[in-house]
Amino acid sequence: MSDSVLRDATELLVTGPDAGVLRLGLLLPLSGPLGLTGPSGLSAARLAAIEVNAAGRGVELVPVDAGRRPEAVAAEARFLAGAGLVQAFVGFHTSDVHRALEAALAGVVPYIFTPPHEGGPRGAGVVLLGDSPERQLGPAVRRLSERRGLRRWALVGNDYIWPRSVHRVAARLVRSLGAEVVLDRLVPFPLASGDDPEAAFEELVDALERAGAQAILLSLVGRDLAVFNRVFAAARPASRVVRLSGALEENVLLAAGGDDTGELYSAMRSFAGQGDDRRIALAERYRAAFGEAAPVLDTYAEGCYDGVHLAAALAAAGLLTARDGRSGAVRLLGGGDRAARLAWSAAPLGPPPAATYLARADGLDLSVIARL
């Protein structure tokens, strides 16, 4: 498979803007704590660009490493937009990077942020494809609490914007269910160099056991989520304490070495083994393009795929501007009228569905058990 859809930002400084092609900055964590998820997003975005080009519309992707410090990512994105080298941005990354990008790009170019987010208002041109904490995690917390009789919850996350928001929402939700939060802990993000994450999490697991937690809502991300689950799975409470995550996908589960406790759950927009027609068709297209050895097609990757197609659809409808992007996205994601169908004509699978699923870890797989 050719990489003709990818363009290097340095090369564009020489060649300059091209009015005949839609260039999208692709914001992915290619390094840092979420770096293990970046290759999946890159491959899925490439597939979407290849499909758009096959339909006769020109699109190119300009990767930007969003795993760096927020100010560095924002500065590069603002430069690319200001120089006219990209017309919009698509991607996923941590919410501290997201807020820096929002400040840098608001009112300049559209910016499609694809993963779960912390909720709240957004600047001009910011389009959100993912779910807020209440929408993503609320139904799963309610379901598990009611079916398992969970009354003692712990909240464990990284110390940055998204987990803080998750903890605020979760604390209210848990109380509304007649339960209590017995421990609320935010772990430094990232850990200081030289810190031993396994030792830090062993201490945290001990604290969770002392608190008598029946369930843990995890808003750890990337490597920290993998290490915590690996440590917890080897501890005494592993087979009797429910763990629910809003960031667990197949890359992190693989990094954790899998999980056979039967008590690790994830609430996300999609999972690699999901059996609905759209997910099966996407997986088949992905394998045909990149082969069986391609990075796993996780939920973050699917979000990138849909984000690139949404940007192309907005461009086709004349709505890919900072002023019109958000309202245009609402209209096109509805997908009902003829104009919306025409805008999505380069997307073989059409607009993405707005659904959330609950899955349980089964070894190295995440098996869907409910649509929420």
Coordinates of C-alpha atoms in Angstrom, one line a residue:
M1 CA 0.0 0.0 0.0
S2 CA 1.4 3.4 -1.1
D3 CA 2.0 6.2 1.4
S4 CA 1.1 8.7 -1.3
V5 CA -1.6 10.2 1.0
L6 CA 1.0 11.2 3.6
R7 CA 3.0 14.4 3.3
D8 CA 5.8 15.6 5.5
A9 CA 5.4 19.1 7.0
T10 CA 9.0 19.9 6.2
E11 CA 8.5 19.1 2.5
L12 CA 5.4 21.3 2.4
L13 CA 7.6 24.3 3.5
V14 CA 9.3 23.9 0.1
T15 CA 6.3 23.1 -2.1
G16 CA 3.9 25.4 -0.4
P17 CA 0.0 25.3 -0.4
D18 CA -1.9 23.4 -3.0
A19 CA -5.4 24.7 -3.7
G20 CA -6.2 21.5 -5.7
V21 CA -6.0 19.2 -2.7
L22 CA -7.6 19.0 0.8
R23 CA -4.7 18.8 3.3
L24 CA -5.5 17.7 6.8
G25 CA -3.2 17.9 9.7
L26 CA -3.3 14.5 11.5
L27 CA -2.8 15.0 15.2
L28 CA -1.7 11.7 16.7
P29 CA 0.3 10.6 19.8
L30 CA 3.3 9.2 18.0
S31 CA 5.4 9.4 21.2
G32 CA 4.8 9.8 24.9
P33 CA 2.4 7.9 27.2
L34 CA -0.2 7.3 24.5
G35 CA 2.4 6.5 21.8
L36 CA 1.3 2.9 21.7
T37 CA -2.0 3.9 20.1
G38 CA -0.6 6.2 17.4
P39 CA 0.2 3.6 14.7
S40 CA -3.4 2.4 14.8
G41 CA -4.7 5.9 14.2
L42 CA -2.3 6.6 11.4
S43 CA -3.2 3.4 9.5
A44 CA -7.0 4.0 9.9
A45 CA -6.6 7.7 8.8
R46 CA -4.6 6.5 5.7
L47 CA -7.4 4.1 4.8
A48 CA -10.0 6.9 4.9
A49 CA -7.8 9.2 2.8
I50 CA -7.3 6.4 0.2
E51 CA -11.1 5.9 0.0
V52 CA -11.7 9.6 -0.4
N53 CA -9.1 9.7 -3.2
A54 CA -10.6 6.7 -4.9
A55 CA -13.9 8.6 -5.1
G56 CA -12.2 11.4 -7.1
R57 CA -11.6 13.9 -4.3
G58 CA -8.0 14.8 -3.5
V59 CA -6.9 14.6 0.2
E60 CA -3.5 14.4 1.8
L61 CA -2.6 13.9 5.5
V62 CA 0.2 15.8 7.3
P63 CA 1.1 13.9 10.5
V64 CA 1.9 15.9 13.6
D65 CA 3.2 14.2 16.7
A66 CA 0.6 15.1 19.4
G67 CA 2.4 13.1 22.1
R68 CA 4.7 16.0 22.9
R69 CA 4.2 18.9 25.3
P70 CA 1.0 20.8 24.6
E71 CA 2.7 24.1 23.7
A72 CA 5.0 22.4 21.1
V73 CA 2.0 20.7 19.4
A74 CA -0.1 23.8 19.4
A75 CA 2.8 25.9 18.0
E76 CA 3.3 23.5 15.1
A77 CA -0.4 23.3 14.3
R78 CA -0.8 27.1 14.4
F79 CA 2.2 27.5 12.0
L80 CA 0.8 24.9 9.5
A81 CA -2.6 26.6 9.5
G82 CA -1.3 30.1 9.4
A83 CA 0.9 29.3 6.4
G84 CA -2.0 27.8 4.6
L85 CA -0.4 24.3 4.4
V86 CA -3.4 22.6 6.0
Q87 CA -7.1 23.4 5.8
A88 CA -8.2 21.5 8.9
F89 CA -7.0 19.2 11.7
V90 CA -8.2 15.7 12.7
G91 CA -7.0 13.6 15.6
F92 CA -6.9 12.2 19.1
H93 CA -4.5 13.0 22.0
T94 CA -4.7 13.9 25.7
S95 CA -7.0 16.7 26.7
D96 CA -4.2 19.0 27.9
V97 CA -2.9 19.0 24.3
H98 CA -6.5 19.4 23.1
R99 CA -7.1 22.6 25.1
A100 CA -3.8 24.1 23.9
L101 CA -4.7 23.3 20.3
E102 CA -8.2 24.7 20.8
A103 CA -6.7 28.0 21.9
A104 CA -4.2 28.1 19.0
L105 CA -6.7 27.1 16.3
A106 CA -10.0 28.7 17.4
G107 CA -11.5 30.7 14.6
V108 CA -8.6 29.9 12.3
V109 CA -9.4 26.4 10.8
P110 CA -11.7 23.5 11.8
Y111 CA -10.4 21.0 14.3
I112 CA -12.1 17.6 14.6
F113 CA -11.3 16.0 18.0
T114 CA -12.2 12.3 17.8
P115 CA -11.8 10.6 21.2
P116 CA -13.8 10.8 24.5
H117 CA -13.6 14.3 25.9
E118 CA -14.1 16.2 29.2
G119 CA -17.3 18.0 28.2
G120 CA -17.9 21.7 28.5
P121 CA -18.0 24.5 25.8
R122 CA -15.6 24.7 22.9
G123 CA -14.0 27.4 20.8
A124 CA -15.1 28.3 17.2
G125 CA -14.4 25.5 14.7
V126 CA -13.9 22.7 17.3
V127 CA -15.9 19.6 16.4
L128 CA -16.2 16.8 18.9
L129 CA -16.8 13.2 17.7
G130 CA -16.4 11.4 21.0
D131 CA -18.5 11.4 24.2
S132 CA -18.5 13.4 27.4
P133 CA -17.9 11.5 30.7
E134 CA -21.6 11.3 31.5
R135 CA -22.5 9.9 28.1
Q136 CA -19.6 7.5 27.9
L137 CA -19.4 6.2 31.4
G138 CA -22.7 7.0 33.1
P139 CA -24.7 4.1 31.6
A140 CA -21.9 1.6 32.4
V141 CA -21.5 2.7 36.0
R142 CA -25.3 2.5 36.5
R143 CA -25.5 -1.0 34.9
L144 CA -22.6 -2.4 36.9
S145 CA -23.8 -0.8 40.1
E146 CA -27.3 -2.1 39.8
R147 CA -26.5 -5.6 38.5
R148 CA -23.5 -6.3 40.8
G149 CA -24.7 -4.4 43.9
L150 CA -21.7 -2.1 44.0
R151 CA -21.8 0.4 46.8
R152 CA -18.1 1.3 47.4
W153 CA -16.4 2.9 44.4
A154 CA -12.8 4.2 44.0
L155 CA -11.8 6.7 41.4
V156 CA -8.3 6.4 40.0
G157 CA -6.9 8.5 37.1
N158 CA -4.0 10.5 35.8
D159 CA -3.7 14.1 36.9
Y160 CA -4.8 16.2 33.9
I161 CA -8.0 17.6 32.4
W162 CA -10.0 14.6 31.3
P163 CA -9.6 12.4 34.4
R164 CA -10.4 15.4 36.7
S165 CA -13.7 15.9 34.8
V166 CA -14.4 12.1 34.9
H167 CA -13.9 12.2 38.7
R168 CA -16.3 15.1 39.2
V169 CA -19.0 13.5 37.1
A170 CA -18.4 10.1 38.6
A171 CA -18.6 11.3 42.2
R172 CA -22.0 12.9 41.6
L173 CA -23.2 9.8 39.7
V174 CA -22.1 7.3 42.4
R175 CA -23.8 9.4 45.1
S176 CA -27.0 9.5 43.1
L177 CA -27.0 5.7 43.1
G178 CA -26.9 5.5 46.8
A179 CA -23.2 4.5 46.8
E180 CA -20.1 6.2 48.1
V181 CA -16.6 7.1 46.8
V182 CA -14.1 5.5 49.3
L183 CA -10.9 6.6 47.5
D184 CA -10.2 9.4 45.0
R185 CA -6.7 9.4 43.6
L186 CA -5.0 11.2 40.7
V187 CA -1.6 10.0 39.7
P188 CA 1.0 12.5 38.3
F189 CA 1.0 12.6 34.5
P190 CA 3.4 11.7 33.3
L191 CA 5.3 10.1 36.2
A192 CA 8.6 11.9 37.0
S193 CA 11.6 10.3 35.3
G194 CA 13.2 7.7 37.5
D195 CA 9.9 6.8 39.2
D196 CA 9.0 3.1 39.2
P197 CA 5.4 2.9 38.0
E198 CA 4.9 -0.7 39.2
A199 CA 6.0 0.2 42.7
A200 CA 3.7 3.3 42.7
F201 CA 0.8 1.2 41.6
E202 CA 1.5 -1.5 44.1
E203 CA 1.1 1.1 46.8
L204 CA -2.1 2.3 45.2
V205 CA -3.5 -1.3 45.0
D206 CA -2.8 -1.7 48.8
A207 CA -4.6 1.6 49.4
L208 CA -7.6 0.3 47.4
E209 CA -7.7 -2.9 49.4
R210 CA -7.6 -1.0 52.7
A211 CA -10.4 1.2 51.5
G212 CA -12.6 -1.8 50.8
A213 CA -13.4 -0.8 47.2
Q214 CA -15.8 -3.0 45.4
A215 CA -15.3 -1.2 42.1
I216 CA -12.8 1.1 40.5
L217 CA -13.5 3.6 37.8
L218 CA -10.2 4.1 35.9
S219 CA -9.3 7.2 34.0
L220 CA -5.7 6.3 33.7
V221 CA -4.5 6.3 30.1
G222 CA -1.9 4.7 27.8
R223 CA 1.1 3.1 29.5
D224 CA -0.1 4.0 33.0
L225 CA -3.4 2.1 32.4
A226 CA -1.5 -0.9 31.1
V227 CA 0.9 -1.0 34.1
F228 CA -1.9 -0.5 36.7
N229 CA -4.0 -3.3 35.2
R230 CA -1.0 -5.7 35.1
V231 CA -0.2 -4.9 38.7
F232 CA -3.8 -5.2 39.9
A233 CA -4.4 -8.5 38.0
A234 CA -1.6 -10.1 40.1
A235 CA -3.0 -8.7 43.4
R236 CA -5.4 -10.3 45.9
P237 CA -8.5 -8.2 45.1
A238 CA -8.3 -8.9 41.4
S239 CA -11.0 -11.5 41.1
R240 CA -13.5 -9.7 43.4
V241 CA -13.2 -6.0 42.5
V242 CA -14.7 -4.6 39.3
R243 CA -12.6 -2.3 37.2
L244 CA -14.3 0.0 34.6
S245 CA -12.2 2.1 32.2
G246 CA -13.1 4.8 29.7
A247 CA -9.7 4.5 27.9
L248 CA -9.1 0.7 27.6
E249 CA -8.8 -0.5 24.1
E250 CA -6.9 -3.4 22.5
N251 CA -3.5 -1.8 22.3
V252 CA -3.4 -1.1 26.1
L253 CA -4.9 -4.5 26.9
L254 CA -2.1 -6.1 24.9
A255 CA 0.5 -3.9 26.7
A256 CA -0.9 -5.1 30.0
G257 CA -0.4 -8.7 28.9
G258 CA -4.2 -9.4 28.7
D259 CA -6.5 -10.0 31.7
D260 CA -8.3 -13.2 32.8
T261 CA -9.8 -12.0 36.0
G262 CA -13.3 -11.6 34.5
E263 CA -13.7 -8.2 36.3
L264 CA -12.1 -5.7 33.9
Y265 CA -14.5 -3.7 31.7
S266 CA -14.3 -0.9 29.2
A267 CA -17.0 1.5 27.9
M268 CA -16.1 2.9 24.4
R269 CA -17.6 3.7 21.0
S270 CA -16.4 0.4 19.5
F271 CA -14.1 -2.6 19.9
A272 CA -12.0 -4.6 17.5
G273 CA -14.1 -7.8 17.9
Q274 CA -17.4 -6.1 17.7
G275 CA -19.9 -8.0 15.4
D276 CA -22.1 -5.3 13.9
D277 CA -22.2 -5.0 10.1
R278 CA -20.4 -1.6 9.9
R279 CA -17.5 -2.7 12.2
I280 CA -17.1 -6.0 10.2
A281 CA -17.0 -4.1 6.9
L282 CA -14.5 -1.6 8.2
A283 CA -12.2 -4.4 9.5
E284 CA -12.4 -6.2 6.2
R285 CA -11.4 -3.0 4.3
Y286 CA -8.6 -2.4 6.8
R287 CA -7.2 -5.9 6.4
A288 CA -7.4 -5.7 2.6
A289 CA -5.5 -2.5 2.6
F290 CA -2.8 -3.3 5.2
G291 CA -2.8 -7.0 5.8
E292 CA -3.1 -9.1 9.0
A293 CA 0.0 -7.6 10.6
A294 CA -1.4 -4.1 10.6
P295 CA -1.8 -2.2 13.9
V296 CA -5.0 -3.2 15.7
L297 CA -8.1 -1.3 14.5
D298 CA -9.1 0.0 18.0
T299 CA -11.7 2.6 18.8
Y300 CA -9.2 5.5 18.6
A301 CA -8.3 4.4 15.1
E302 CA -11.9 4.1 14.0
G303 CA -12.4 7.7 15.3
C304 CA -9.6 8.9 13.1
Y305 CA -11.1 7.0 10.1
D306 CA -14.4 8.7 10.7
G307 CA -12.8 12.1 11.4
V308 CA -11.0 12.1 8.1
H309 CA -14.2 11.2 6.3
L310 CA -16.1 13.9 8.2
A311 CA -13.6 16.5 7.1
A312 CA -13.9 15.4 3.5
A313 CA -17.7 15.5 3.7
L314 CA -17.6 19.0 5.2
A315 CA -15.3 20.1 2.4
A316 CA -17.6 18.6 -0.2
A317 CA -20.5 20.5 1.3
G318 CA -18.6 23.8 1.5
L319 CA -18.7 23.7 5.3
L320 CA -15.1 23.1 6.2
T321 CA -14.5 26.5 7.8
A322 CA -14.0 27.6 11.4
R323 CA -17.4 29.3 11.2
D324 CA -19.4 26.5 9.7
G325 CA -17.6 23.3 10.8
R326 CA -19.5 22.6 14.0
S327 CA -23.0 23.2 12.8
G328 CA -22.1 21.5 9.5
A329 CA -20.9 18.5 11.4
V330 CA -24.2 18.2 13.3
R331 CA -26.1 18.4 10.0
L332 CA -23.9 15.9 8.2
L333 CA -23.7 13.4 11.1
G334 CA -27.5 13.3 11.0
G335 CA -27.1 12.1 7.4
G336 CA -30.7 12.3 6.5
D337 CA -31.1 14.8 3.7
R338 CA -29.9 14.5 0.1
A339 CA -27.2 17.1 0.5
A340 CA -25.7 15.1 3.5
R341 CA -25.8 11.9 1.5
L342 CA -24.0 13.5 -1.4
A343 CA -21.4 14.9 1.0
W344 CA -20.7 11.4 2.4
S345 CA -20.6 9.8 -1.0
A346 CA -16.8 9.3 -0.8
A347 CA -17.2 7.4 2.5
P348 CA -18.1 3.7 1.7
L349 CA -19.5 3.2 5.2
G350 CA -21.3 6.5 5.6
P351 CA -21.4 8.6 8.8
P352 CA -20.4 7.0 12.1
P353 CA -23.2 5.8 14.5
A354 CA -23.5 7.5 17.9
A355 CA -23.3 4.4 20.2
T356 CA -21.4 3.3 23.3
Y357 CA -20.7 -0.3 24.2
L358 CA -19.6 -2.2 27.3
A359 CA -17.0 -4.9 26.9
R360 CA -15.2 -7.3 29.2
A361 CA -11.6 -8.3 29.0
D362 CA -11.2 -12.0 28.0
G363 CA -7.5 -12.7 27.9
L364 CA -6.2 -10.5 25.0
D365 CA -9.6 -9.6 23.7
L366 CA -12.4 -7.2 24.6
S367 CA -15.7 -8.9 24.2
V368 CA -18.8 -6.7 23.9
I369 CA -21.5 -7.6 26.4
A370 CA -24.0 -4.7 26.0
R371 CA -24.9 -1.7 23.9
L372 CA -25.4 1.2 26.4

